[in-house]
Coordinates of C-alpha atoms in Angstrom, one line a residue:
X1 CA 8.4 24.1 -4.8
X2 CA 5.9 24.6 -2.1
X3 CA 4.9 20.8 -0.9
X4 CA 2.7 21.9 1.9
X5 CA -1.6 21.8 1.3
X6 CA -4.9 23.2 1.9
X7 CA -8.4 21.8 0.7
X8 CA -12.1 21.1 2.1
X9 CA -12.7 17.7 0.9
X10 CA -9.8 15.5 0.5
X11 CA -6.1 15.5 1.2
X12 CA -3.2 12.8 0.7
X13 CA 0.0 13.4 1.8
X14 CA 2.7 10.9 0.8
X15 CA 6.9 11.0 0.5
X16 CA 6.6 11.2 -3.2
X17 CA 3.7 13.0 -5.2
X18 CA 3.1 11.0 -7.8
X19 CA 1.8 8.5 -4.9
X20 CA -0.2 11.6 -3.9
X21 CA -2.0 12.4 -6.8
X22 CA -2.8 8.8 -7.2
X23 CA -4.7 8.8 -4.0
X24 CA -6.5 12.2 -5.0
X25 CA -7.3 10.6 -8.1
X26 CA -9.3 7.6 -6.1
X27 CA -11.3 10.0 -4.1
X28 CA -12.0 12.2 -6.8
X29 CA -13.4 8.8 -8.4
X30 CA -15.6 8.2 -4.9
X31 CA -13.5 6.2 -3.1
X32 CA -13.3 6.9 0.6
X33 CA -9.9 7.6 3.0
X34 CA -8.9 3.9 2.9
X35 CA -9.7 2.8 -0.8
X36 CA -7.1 6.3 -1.4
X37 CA -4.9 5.0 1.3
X38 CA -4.0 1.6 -0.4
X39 CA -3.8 3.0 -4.1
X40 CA -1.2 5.3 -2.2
X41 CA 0.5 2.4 -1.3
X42 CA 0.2 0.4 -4.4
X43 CA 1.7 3.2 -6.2
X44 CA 4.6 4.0 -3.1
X45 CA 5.4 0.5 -4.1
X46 CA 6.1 1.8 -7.4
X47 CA 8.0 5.2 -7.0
X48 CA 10.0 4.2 -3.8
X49 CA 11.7 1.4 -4.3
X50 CA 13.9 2.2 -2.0
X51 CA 11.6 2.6 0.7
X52 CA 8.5 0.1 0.3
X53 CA 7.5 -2.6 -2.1
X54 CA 4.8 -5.4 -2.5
X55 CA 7.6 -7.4 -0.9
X56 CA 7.5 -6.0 2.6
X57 CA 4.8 -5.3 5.0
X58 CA 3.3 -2.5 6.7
X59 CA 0.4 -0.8 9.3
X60 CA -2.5 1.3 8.7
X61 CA -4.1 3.1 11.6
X62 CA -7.8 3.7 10.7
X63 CA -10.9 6.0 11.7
X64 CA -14.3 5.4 10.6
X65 CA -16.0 8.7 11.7
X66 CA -20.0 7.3 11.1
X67 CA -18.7 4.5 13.7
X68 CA -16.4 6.5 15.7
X69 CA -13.9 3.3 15.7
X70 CA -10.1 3.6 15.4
X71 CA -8.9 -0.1 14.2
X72 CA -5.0 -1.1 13.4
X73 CA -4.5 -3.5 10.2
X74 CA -1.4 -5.3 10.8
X75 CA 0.2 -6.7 8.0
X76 CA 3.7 -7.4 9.3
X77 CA 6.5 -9.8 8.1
X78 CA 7.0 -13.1 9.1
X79 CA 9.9 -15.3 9.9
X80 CA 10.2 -18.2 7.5
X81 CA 8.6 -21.3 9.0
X82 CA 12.3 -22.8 9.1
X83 CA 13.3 -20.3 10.1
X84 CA 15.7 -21.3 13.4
X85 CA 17.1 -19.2 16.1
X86 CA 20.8 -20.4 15.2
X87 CA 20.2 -20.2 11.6
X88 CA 22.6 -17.5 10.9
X89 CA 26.4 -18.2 11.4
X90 CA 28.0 -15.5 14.4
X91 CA 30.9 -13.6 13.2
X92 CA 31.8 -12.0 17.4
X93 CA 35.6 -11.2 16.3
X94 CA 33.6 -8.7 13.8
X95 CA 31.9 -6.7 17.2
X96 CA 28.2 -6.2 17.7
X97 CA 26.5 -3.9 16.0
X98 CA 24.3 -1.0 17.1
X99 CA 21.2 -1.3 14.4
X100 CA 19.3 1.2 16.2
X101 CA 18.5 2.9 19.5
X102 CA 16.2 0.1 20.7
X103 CA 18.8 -2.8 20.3
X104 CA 20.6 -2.9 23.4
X105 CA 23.5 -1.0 24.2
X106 CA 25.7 -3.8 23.2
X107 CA 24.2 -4.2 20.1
X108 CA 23.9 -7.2 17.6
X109 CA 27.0 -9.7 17.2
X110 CA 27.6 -9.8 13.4
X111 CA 26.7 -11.8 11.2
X112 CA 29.0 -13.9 8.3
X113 CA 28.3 -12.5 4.9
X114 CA 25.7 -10.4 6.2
X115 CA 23.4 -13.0 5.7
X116 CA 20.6 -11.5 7.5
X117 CA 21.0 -7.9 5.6
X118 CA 20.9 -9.0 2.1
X119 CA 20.2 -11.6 0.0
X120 CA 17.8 -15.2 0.1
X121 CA 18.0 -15.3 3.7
X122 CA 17.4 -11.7 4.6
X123 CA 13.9 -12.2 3.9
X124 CA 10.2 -12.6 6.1
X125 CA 7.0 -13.4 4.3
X126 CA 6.0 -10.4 2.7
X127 CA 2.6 -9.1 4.0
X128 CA 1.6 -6.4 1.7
X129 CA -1.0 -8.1 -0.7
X130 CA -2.8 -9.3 2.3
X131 CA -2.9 -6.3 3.9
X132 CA -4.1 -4.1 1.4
X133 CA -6.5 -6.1 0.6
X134 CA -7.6 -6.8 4.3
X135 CA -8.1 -2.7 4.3
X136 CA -9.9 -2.8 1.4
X137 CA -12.5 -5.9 2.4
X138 CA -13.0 -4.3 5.9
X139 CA -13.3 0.0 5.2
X140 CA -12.7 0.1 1.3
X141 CA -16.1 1.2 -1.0
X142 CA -13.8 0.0 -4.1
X143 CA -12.3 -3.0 -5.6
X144 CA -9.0 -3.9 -5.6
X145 CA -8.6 -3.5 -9.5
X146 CA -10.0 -0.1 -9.3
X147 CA -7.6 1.0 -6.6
X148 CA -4.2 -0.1 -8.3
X149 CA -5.3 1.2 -11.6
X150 CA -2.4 4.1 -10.9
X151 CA 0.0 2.0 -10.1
X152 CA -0.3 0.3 -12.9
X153 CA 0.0 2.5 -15.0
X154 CA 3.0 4.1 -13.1
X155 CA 5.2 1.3 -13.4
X156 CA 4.3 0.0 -17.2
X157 CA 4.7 4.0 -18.3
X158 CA 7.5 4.8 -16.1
X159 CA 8.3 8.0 -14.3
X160 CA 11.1 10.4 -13.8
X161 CA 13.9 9.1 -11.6
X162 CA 14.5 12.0 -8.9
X163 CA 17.3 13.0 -7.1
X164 CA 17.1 11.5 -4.3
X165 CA 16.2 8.1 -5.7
X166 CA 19.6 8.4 -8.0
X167 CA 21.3 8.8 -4.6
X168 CA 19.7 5.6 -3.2
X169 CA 20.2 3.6 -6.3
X170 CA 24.2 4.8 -6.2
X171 CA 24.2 4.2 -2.7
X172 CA 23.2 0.6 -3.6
X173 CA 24.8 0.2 -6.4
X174 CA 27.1 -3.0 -5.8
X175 CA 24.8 -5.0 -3.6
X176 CA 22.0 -4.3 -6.4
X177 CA 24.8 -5.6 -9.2
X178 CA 24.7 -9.1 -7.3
X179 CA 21.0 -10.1 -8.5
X180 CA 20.9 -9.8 -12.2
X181 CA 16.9 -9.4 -12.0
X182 CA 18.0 -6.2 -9.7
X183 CA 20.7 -5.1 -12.0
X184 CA 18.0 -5.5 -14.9
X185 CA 15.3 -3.1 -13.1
X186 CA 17.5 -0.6 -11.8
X187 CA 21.0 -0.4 -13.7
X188 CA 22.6 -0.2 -16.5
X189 CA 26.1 -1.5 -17.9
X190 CA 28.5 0.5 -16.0
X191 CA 26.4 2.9 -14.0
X192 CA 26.5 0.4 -10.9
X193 CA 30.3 1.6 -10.5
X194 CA 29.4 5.6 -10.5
X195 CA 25.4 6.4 -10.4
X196 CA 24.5 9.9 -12.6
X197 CA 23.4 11.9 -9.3
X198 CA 21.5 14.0 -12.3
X199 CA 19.5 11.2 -12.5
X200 CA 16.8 13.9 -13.2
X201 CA 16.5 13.5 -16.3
X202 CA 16.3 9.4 -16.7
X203 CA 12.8 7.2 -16.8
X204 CA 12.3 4.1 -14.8
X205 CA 10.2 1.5 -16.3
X206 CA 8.9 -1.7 -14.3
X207 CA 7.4 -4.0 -17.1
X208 CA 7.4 -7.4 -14.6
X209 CA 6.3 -5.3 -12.1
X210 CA 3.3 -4.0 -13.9
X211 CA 2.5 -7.3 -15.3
X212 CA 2.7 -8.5 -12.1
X213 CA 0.1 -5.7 -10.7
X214 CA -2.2 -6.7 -13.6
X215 CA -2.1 -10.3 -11.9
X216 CA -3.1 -9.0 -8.5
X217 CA -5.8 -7.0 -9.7
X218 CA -6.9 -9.3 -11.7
X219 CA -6.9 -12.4 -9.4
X220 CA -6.6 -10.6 -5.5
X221 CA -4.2 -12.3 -3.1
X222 CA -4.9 -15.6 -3.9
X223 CA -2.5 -15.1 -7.1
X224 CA 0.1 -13.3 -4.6
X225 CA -0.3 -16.2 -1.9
X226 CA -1.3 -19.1 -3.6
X227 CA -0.8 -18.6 -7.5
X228 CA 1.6 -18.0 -9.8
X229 CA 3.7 -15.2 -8.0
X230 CA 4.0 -17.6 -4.5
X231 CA 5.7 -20.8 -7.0
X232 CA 8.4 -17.6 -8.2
X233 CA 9.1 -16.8 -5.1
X234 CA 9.4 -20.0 -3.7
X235 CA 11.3 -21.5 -6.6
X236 CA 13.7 -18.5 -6.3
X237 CA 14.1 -19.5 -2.7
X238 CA 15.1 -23.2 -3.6
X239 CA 17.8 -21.9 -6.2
X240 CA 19.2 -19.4 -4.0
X241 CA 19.1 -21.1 -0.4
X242 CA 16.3 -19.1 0.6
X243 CA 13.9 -20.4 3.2
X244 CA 10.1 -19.2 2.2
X245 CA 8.1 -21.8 0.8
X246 CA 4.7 -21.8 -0.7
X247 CA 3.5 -23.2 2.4
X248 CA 4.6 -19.8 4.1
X249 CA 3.3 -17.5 1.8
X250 CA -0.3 -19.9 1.7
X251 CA -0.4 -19.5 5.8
X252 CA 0.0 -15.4 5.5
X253 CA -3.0 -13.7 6.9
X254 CA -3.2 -10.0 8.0
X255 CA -4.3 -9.2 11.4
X256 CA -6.8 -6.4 12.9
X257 CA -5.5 -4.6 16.1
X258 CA -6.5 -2.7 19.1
X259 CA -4.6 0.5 18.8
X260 CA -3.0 2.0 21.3
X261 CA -4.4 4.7 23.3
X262 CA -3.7 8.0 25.8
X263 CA -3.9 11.3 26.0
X264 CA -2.2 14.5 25.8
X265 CA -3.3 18.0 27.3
X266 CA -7.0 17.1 26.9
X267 CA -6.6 15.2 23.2
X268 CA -6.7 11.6 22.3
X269 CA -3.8 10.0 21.4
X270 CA -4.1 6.8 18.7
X271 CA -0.9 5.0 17.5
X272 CA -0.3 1.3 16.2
X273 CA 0.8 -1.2 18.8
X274 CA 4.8 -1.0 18.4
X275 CA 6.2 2.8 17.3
X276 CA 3.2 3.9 18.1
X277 CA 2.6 2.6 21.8
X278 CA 5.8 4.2 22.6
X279 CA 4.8 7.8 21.4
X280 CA 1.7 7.5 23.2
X281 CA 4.3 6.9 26.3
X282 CA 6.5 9.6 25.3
X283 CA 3.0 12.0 25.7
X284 CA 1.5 10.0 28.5
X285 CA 4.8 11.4 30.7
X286 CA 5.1 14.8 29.6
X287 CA 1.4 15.1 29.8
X288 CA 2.4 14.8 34.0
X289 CA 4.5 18.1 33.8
X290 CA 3.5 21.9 33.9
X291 CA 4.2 22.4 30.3
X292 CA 2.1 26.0 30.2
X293 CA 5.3 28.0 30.0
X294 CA 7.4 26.7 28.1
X295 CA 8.1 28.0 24.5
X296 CA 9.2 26.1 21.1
X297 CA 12.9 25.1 21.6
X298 CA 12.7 25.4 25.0
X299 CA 16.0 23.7 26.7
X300 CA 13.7 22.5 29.6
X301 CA 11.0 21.0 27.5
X302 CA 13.4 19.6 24.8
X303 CA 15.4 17.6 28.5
X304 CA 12.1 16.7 29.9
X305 CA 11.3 15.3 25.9
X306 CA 14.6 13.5 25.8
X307 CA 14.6 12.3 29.2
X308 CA 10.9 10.8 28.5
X309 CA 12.6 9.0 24.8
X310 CA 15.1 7.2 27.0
X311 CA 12.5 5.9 29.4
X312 CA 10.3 4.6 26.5
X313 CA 13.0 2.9 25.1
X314 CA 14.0 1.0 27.8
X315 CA 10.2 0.0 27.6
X316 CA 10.9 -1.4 24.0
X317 CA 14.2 -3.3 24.7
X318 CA 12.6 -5.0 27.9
X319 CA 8.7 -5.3 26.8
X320 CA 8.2 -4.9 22.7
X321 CA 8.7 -8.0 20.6
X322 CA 6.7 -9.2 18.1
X323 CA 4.9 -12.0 19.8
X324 CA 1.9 -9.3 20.1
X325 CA 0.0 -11.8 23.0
X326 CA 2.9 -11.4 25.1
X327 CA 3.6 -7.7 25.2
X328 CA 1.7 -5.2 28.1
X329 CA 0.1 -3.3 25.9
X330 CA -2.1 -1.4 28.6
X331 CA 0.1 -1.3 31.2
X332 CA 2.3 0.5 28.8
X333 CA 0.0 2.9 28.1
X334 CA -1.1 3.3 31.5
X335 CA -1.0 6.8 33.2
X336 CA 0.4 4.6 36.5
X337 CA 3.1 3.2 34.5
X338 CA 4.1 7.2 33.1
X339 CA 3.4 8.5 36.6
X340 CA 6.4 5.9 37.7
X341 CA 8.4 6.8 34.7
X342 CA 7.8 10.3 35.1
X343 CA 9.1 10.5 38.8
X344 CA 12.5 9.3 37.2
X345 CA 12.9 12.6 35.7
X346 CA 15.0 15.4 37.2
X347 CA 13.8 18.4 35.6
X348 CA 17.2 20.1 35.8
X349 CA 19.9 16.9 35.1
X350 CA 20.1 14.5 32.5
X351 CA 20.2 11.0 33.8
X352 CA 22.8 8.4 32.5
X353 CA 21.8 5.9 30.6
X354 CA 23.5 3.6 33.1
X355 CA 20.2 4.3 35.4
X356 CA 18.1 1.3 36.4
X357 CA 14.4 1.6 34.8
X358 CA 12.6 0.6 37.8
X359 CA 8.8 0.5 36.6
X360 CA 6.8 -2.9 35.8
X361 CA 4.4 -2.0 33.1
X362 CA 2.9 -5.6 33.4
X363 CA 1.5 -4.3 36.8
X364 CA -0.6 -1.9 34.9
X365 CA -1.6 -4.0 31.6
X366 CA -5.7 -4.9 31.8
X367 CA 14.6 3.2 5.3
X368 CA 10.5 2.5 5.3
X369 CA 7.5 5.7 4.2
X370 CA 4.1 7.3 5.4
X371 CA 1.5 8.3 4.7
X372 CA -1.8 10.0 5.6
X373 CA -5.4 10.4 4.2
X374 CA -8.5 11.9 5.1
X375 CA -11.9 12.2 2.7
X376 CA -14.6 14.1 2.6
X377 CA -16.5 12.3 5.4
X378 CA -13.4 12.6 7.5
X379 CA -12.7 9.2 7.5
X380 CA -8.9 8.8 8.2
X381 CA -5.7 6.9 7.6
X382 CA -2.6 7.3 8.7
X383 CA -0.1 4.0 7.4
X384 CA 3.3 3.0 7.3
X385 CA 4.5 1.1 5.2
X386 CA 8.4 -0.2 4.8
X387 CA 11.3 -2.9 3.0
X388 CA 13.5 -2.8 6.0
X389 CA 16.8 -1.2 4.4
X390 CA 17.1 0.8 1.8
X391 CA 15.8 -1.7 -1.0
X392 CA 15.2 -4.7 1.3
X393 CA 17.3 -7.8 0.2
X394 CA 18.5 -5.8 -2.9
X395 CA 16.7 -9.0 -4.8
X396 CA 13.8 -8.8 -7.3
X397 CA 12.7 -12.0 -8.0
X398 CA 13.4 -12.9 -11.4
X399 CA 10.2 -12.5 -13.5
X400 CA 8.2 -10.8 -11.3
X401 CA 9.9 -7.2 -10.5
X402 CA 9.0 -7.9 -6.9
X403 CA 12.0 -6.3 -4.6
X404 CA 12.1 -8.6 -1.6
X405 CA 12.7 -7.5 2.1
X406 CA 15.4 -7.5 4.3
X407 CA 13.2 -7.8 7.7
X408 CA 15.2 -10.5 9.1
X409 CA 17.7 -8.0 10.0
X410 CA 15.5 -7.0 12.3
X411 CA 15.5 -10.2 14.6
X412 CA 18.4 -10.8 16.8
X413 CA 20.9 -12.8 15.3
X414 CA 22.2 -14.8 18.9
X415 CA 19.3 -17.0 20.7
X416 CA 17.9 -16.4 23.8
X417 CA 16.2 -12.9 23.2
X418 CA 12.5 -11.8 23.1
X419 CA 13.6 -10.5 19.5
X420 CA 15.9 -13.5 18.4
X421 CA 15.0 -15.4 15.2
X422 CA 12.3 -18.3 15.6
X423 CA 10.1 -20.0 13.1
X424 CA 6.9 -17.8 12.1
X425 CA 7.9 -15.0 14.4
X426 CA 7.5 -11.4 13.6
X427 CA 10.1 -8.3 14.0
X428 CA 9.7 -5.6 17.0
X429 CA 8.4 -2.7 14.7
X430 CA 9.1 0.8 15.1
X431 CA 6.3 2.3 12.9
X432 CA 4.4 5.2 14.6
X433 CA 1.6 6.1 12.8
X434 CA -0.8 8.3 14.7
X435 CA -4.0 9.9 15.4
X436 CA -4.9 12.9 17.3
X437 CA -8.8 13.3 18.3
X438 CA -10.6 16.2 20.6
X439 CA -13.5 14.5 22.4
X440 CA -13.8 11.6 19.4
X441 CA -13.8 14.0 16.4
X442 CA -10.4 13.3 14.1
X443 CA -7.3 16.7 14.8
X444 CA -4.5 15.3 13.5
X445 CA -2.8 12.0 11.5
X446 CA 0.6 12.3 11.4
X447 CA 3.9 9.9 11.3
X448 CA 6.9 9.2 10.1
X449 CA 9.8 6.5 8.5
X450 CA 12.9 6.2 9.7
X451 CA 12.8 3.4 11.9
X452 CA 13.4 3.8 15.4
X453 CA 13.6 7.8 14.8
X454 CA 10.1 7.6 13.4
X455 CA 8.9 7.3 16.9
X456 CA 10.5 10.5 17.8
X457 CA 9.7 12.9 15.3
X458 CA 6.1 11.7 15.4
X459 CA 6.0 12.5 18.9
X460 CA 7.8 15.8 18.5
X461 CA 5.4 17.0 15.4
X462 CA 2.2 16.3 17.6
X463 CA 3.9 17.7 21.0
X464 CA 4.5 21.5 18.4
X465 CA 1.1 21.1 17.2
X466 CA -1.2 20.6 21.0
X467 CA 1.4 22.5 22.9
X468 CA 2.7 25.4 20.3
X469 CA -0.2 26.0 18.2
X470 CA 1.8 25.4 15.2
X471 CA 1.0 24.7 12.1
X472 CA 1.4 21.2 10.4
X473 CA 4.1 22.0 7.7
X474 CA 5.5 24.7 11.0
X475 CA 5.3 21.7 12.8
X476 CA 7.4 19.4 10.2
X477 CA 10.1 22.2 9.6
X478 CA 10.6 23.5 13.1
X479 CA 14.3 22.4 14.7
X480 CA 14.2 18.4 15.9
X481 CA 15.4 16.4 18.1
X482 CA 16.4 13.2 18.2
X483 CA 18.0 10.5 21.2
X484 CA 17.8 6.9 21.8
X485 CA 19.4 5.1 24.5
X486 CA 22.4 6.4 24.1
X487 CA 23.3 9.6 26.1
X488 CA 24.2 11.6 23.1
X489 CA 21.4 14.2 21.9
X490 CA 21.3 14.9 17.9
X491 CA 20.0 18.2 17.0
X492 CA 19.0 19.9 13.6
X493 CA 21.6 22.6 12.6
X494 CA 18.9 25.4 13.1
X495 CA 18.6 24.1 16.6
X496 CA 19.0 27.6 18.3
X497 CA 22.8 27.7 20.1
X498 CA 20.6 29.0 23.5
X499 CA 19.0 25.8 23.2
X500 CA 21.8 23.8 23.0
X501 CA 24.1 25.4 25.4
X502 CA 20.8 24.9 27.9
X503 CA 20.9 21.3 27.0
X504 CA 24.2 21.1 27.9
X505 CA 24.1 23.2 30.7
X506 CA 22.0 20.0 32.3
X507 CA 24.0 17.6 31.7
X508 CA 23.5 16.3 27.6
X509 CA 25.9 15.7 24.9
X510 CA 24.5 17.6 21.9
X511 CA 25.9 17.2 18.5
X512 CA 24.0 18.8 15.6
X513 CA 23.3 17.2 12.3
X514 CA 22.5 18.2 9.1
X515 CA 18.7 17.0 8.6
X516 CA 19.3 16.3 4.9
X517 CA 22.1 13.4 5.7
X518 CA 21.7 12.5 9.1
X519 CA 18.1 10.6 9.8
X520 CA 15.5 12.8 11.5
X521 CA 12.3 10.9 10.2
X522 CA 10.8 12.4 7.0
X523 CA 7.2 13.1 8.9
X524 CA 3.8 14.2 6.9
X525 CA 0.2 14.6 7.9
X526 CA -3.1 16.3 8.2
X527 CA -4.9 18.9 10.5
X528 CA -8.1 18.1 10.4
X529 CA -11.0 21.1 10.4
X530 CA -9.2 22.9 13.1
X531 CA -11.4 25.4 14.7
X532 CA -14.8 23.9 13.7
X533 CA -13.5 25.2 10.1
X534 CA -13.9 22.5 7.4
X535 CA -10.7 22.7 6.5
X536 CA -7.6 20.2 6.1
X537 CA -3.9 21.5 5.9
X538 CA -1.4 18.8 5.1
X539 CA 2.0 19.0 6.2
X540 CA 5.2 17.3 4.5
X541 CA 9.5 17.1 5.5
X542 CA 11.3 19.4 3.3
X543 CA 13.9 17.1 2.6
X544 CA 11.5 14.6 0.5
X545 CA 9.9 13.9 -2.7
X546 CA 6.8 14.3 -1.0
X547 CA 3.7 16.4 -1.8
X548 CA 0.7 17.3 0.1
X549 CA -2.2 16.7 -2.3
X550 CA -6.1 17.5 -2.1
X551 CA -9.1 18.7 -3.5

């Protein structure tokens, strides 16, 4: 089925289509790019449980084009306000664990029970509600209630249970089978021990989630925040040693950003402070080199691309937290602070990881989804929104259908860290959402979930697009890349064996992976009017439920 689009006025591209086709249906009603944007959400919330939920939190990277403004809505988790550095108890004999390619190389101790990966404790304050509805008060046309009229109706009516979600559910299966309120929403008796992967054929209804919905729509945040839904969620926390109180979820308010900015070969460069800065780094370097001859899959363009990730993400271990006051954003972003990355590079060796990052930027500083939007007025959104792991906590609060977070898992367990557990304190976030512009005028929004990796195959979609000419779904589909910290290079299995033997040839380990299994980021977005044509093409990974939808 071909999930790739074309259209003149409006285009939403989203990791499951009926969340696409809600969107369409919102412009199609007058809404503009961000009215679309959130009933995309609402009904994400709905159709990937796995991925997103009214329980987690989220970005949105927006362009007004009558204003010319790009503005970042932060709605991001928040520790508990009990929350306590030494709250968890350590578990060393267990090892660290290496959560991801911006956690140190010695990774995480462990934690006892895996306290801070499922379950009542697991959990931030959920910033969704807020968020959307922060969007919609600042760059929405509609109401609330009109927006999450699909997503309504998607979880009282139900929809089809793909593939892919059977696989997520089986995966889950057991930690799901803890929470009877999970157990209720998502199993039934016996299918927790061996999930139908033809799950095809079977309907998931949400009826606490849709009356929930019908609350929110009915009564805004307040009922989320203040109401009925914050005493559920805080009484659920008292049973179940929890920490969120109503107090928490009263004191949640959504935040409105700077974005980051740079450039690449003569474009504009936009991404959310976080995931985002760091592909704006990964561009600012590269954007240094003579890149004119080198062609798609190019060993010495894919090194100097690697080679530029490693830098960045020594950035995000050192500099990134989420105390957003205390983070260089500019000097980040700076072309001084790439010029002194850049220098690092050897064109024609890989450099060990046990290299010394030697550049200050403060010198210079004056499982999750996507998706994108752009209306008829070219407005545009590109937003990220995420759970943490695949189905947060694994807990729906009972009576509410609300699948909670697992964000915590996201702060580091041991004190003493920029990134360690604190009262009220948010997570490092990898999201990448992005926007390309030529001389102000919106080229491209693209990103990507898959936490850290989200970073890279955003940057690697917009670096085939400005440098290759490609299209966006060529883009998407073309072989990826993918390194951390670690030296080891992963590679799609259609990475071309000249490639890799070049890779090798200076220095990298290479090990290809099968993009279906191994996590490559599941990127979509829009081209915007390319060539002074009104246009829009949207482009979405092959491996998702996702569709590219317009009119």
């Amino acid at each position: 089925m071909a999930r790739s689009g074309v259209a003149n006025n409006g285009m939403v591209t989203s990791l499951h289509e009926l969340a696409s086709h809600a969107g369409v249906e919102v412009l199609k009603k007058g809404g503009n790019a961000v009215d679309a944007a959130i009933a995309t959400c609402f009904a994400l919330n709905v159709v990937l449980p796995a991925m997103c939920s009214i329980g987690g939190e989220g970005r949105a990277l927006i362009h007004i084009r009558r204003t010319g403004e790009t503005t970042v809505v932060n709605w991001s988790g928040r520790c508990p306000g009990r929350a306590t550095p030494d709250m968890y108890e350590l578990e060393p004999e267990r090892g660290r664990l290496l959560l991801g390619p911006s956690v140190p190389l010695t990774g995480w101790v462990a934690v006892k029970d895996d306290a801070n990966e499922y379950g009542y404790k697991s959990m931030m304050v959920p910033g969704s509600i807020a968020g959307y509805a922060k969007c919609l008060e600042s760059f929405g046309t509609l109401s609330m209630a009109e927006v999450m009229q699909p997503a309504i109706r998607l979880a009282e009516e139900g929809f089809p249970i793909t593939p892919l979600l059977a696989r997520h559910i089986g995966e889950n299966a057991d930690l799901l089978s803890r929470y009877p309120a999970s157990a209720q929403v998502f199993l039934k008796e016996g299918i927790h021990r061996k999930w139908d992967i033809n799950g095809l054929h079977l309907w998931l209804v949400q009826t606490d989630l849709a009356e929930t919905l019908k609350k929110i729509a009915d009564g805004g945040p307040d009922v989320f925040y203040r109401g009925e839904i914050a005493r559920r969620i805080a009484d659920a926390h008292r049973e179940n040693g929890g920490l969120i109180t109503e107090d928490d979820l009263a004191r949640y308010q959504p935040e409105v950003l700077e974005p980051s900015r740079g450039s690449f070969l003569g474009y504009e460069v936009y991404g959310v402070p976080g995931g985002g800065t760091t592909v704006v780094q990964i561009l600012n370097i590269l954007d240094g080199f003579d890149l004119g001859g080198y062609h798609l899959n190019s060993p010495e363009l894919l090194h100097l691309f690697a080679e530029a990730v490693r830098l960045t993400f020594h950035d995000r271990v050192r500099f990134i937290s989420g105390d957003l006051e205390a983070v260089p954003w500019k000097g980040l972003c700076s072309k001084e602070h790439a010029r002194e990355l850049r220098e690092q590079i050897d064109p024609r060796r890989a450099t060990s990881v046990e290299v010394e990052v030697v550049s200050d930027p403060w010198y210079y500083n004056g499982d999750t989804t996507h998706l994108c939007v752009v209306d008829e007025d070219r407005n545009v959104v590109s937003a990220t929104i995420t759970i943490g792991s695949a189905f947060g906590s694994r807990v729906v609060i009972p009576g509410t259908g609300i699948l909670m977070n697992n964000l915590m898992k996201s702060m580091n367990p041991e004190p003493g860290d920029i990134n360690s557990v604190g009262p009220w304190k948010r997570r490092r976030i990898p999201h990448a959402a992005s926007l390309v512009t030529k001389r102000g005028t919106p080229f491209l929004a693209v990103g990507s979930p898959g936490g850290e990796v989200q970073i890279v195959a955003t940057s690697q979609v917009i670096l085939n697009v400005l440098l290759h000419g490609l299209s966006i779904q060529e883009a998407i589909d073309a072989p990826r890349l993918f390194r951390g910290l670690r030296d080891d290079i992963y590679v799609t299995e259609d990475m071309p064996a000249e490639t890799v033997a070049g890779l090798e040839e200076m220095g990298h380990r290479v090990v290809r992976k099968n993009p279906e299994k191994f996590g490559f980021g599941r990127p979509n977005g829009i081209l915007i009017d390319p060539e002074g044509v009104r246009v829009l093409y949207g482009g979405i990974d092959r491996y998702s439920d996702g569709l590219a939808a317009g009119y």
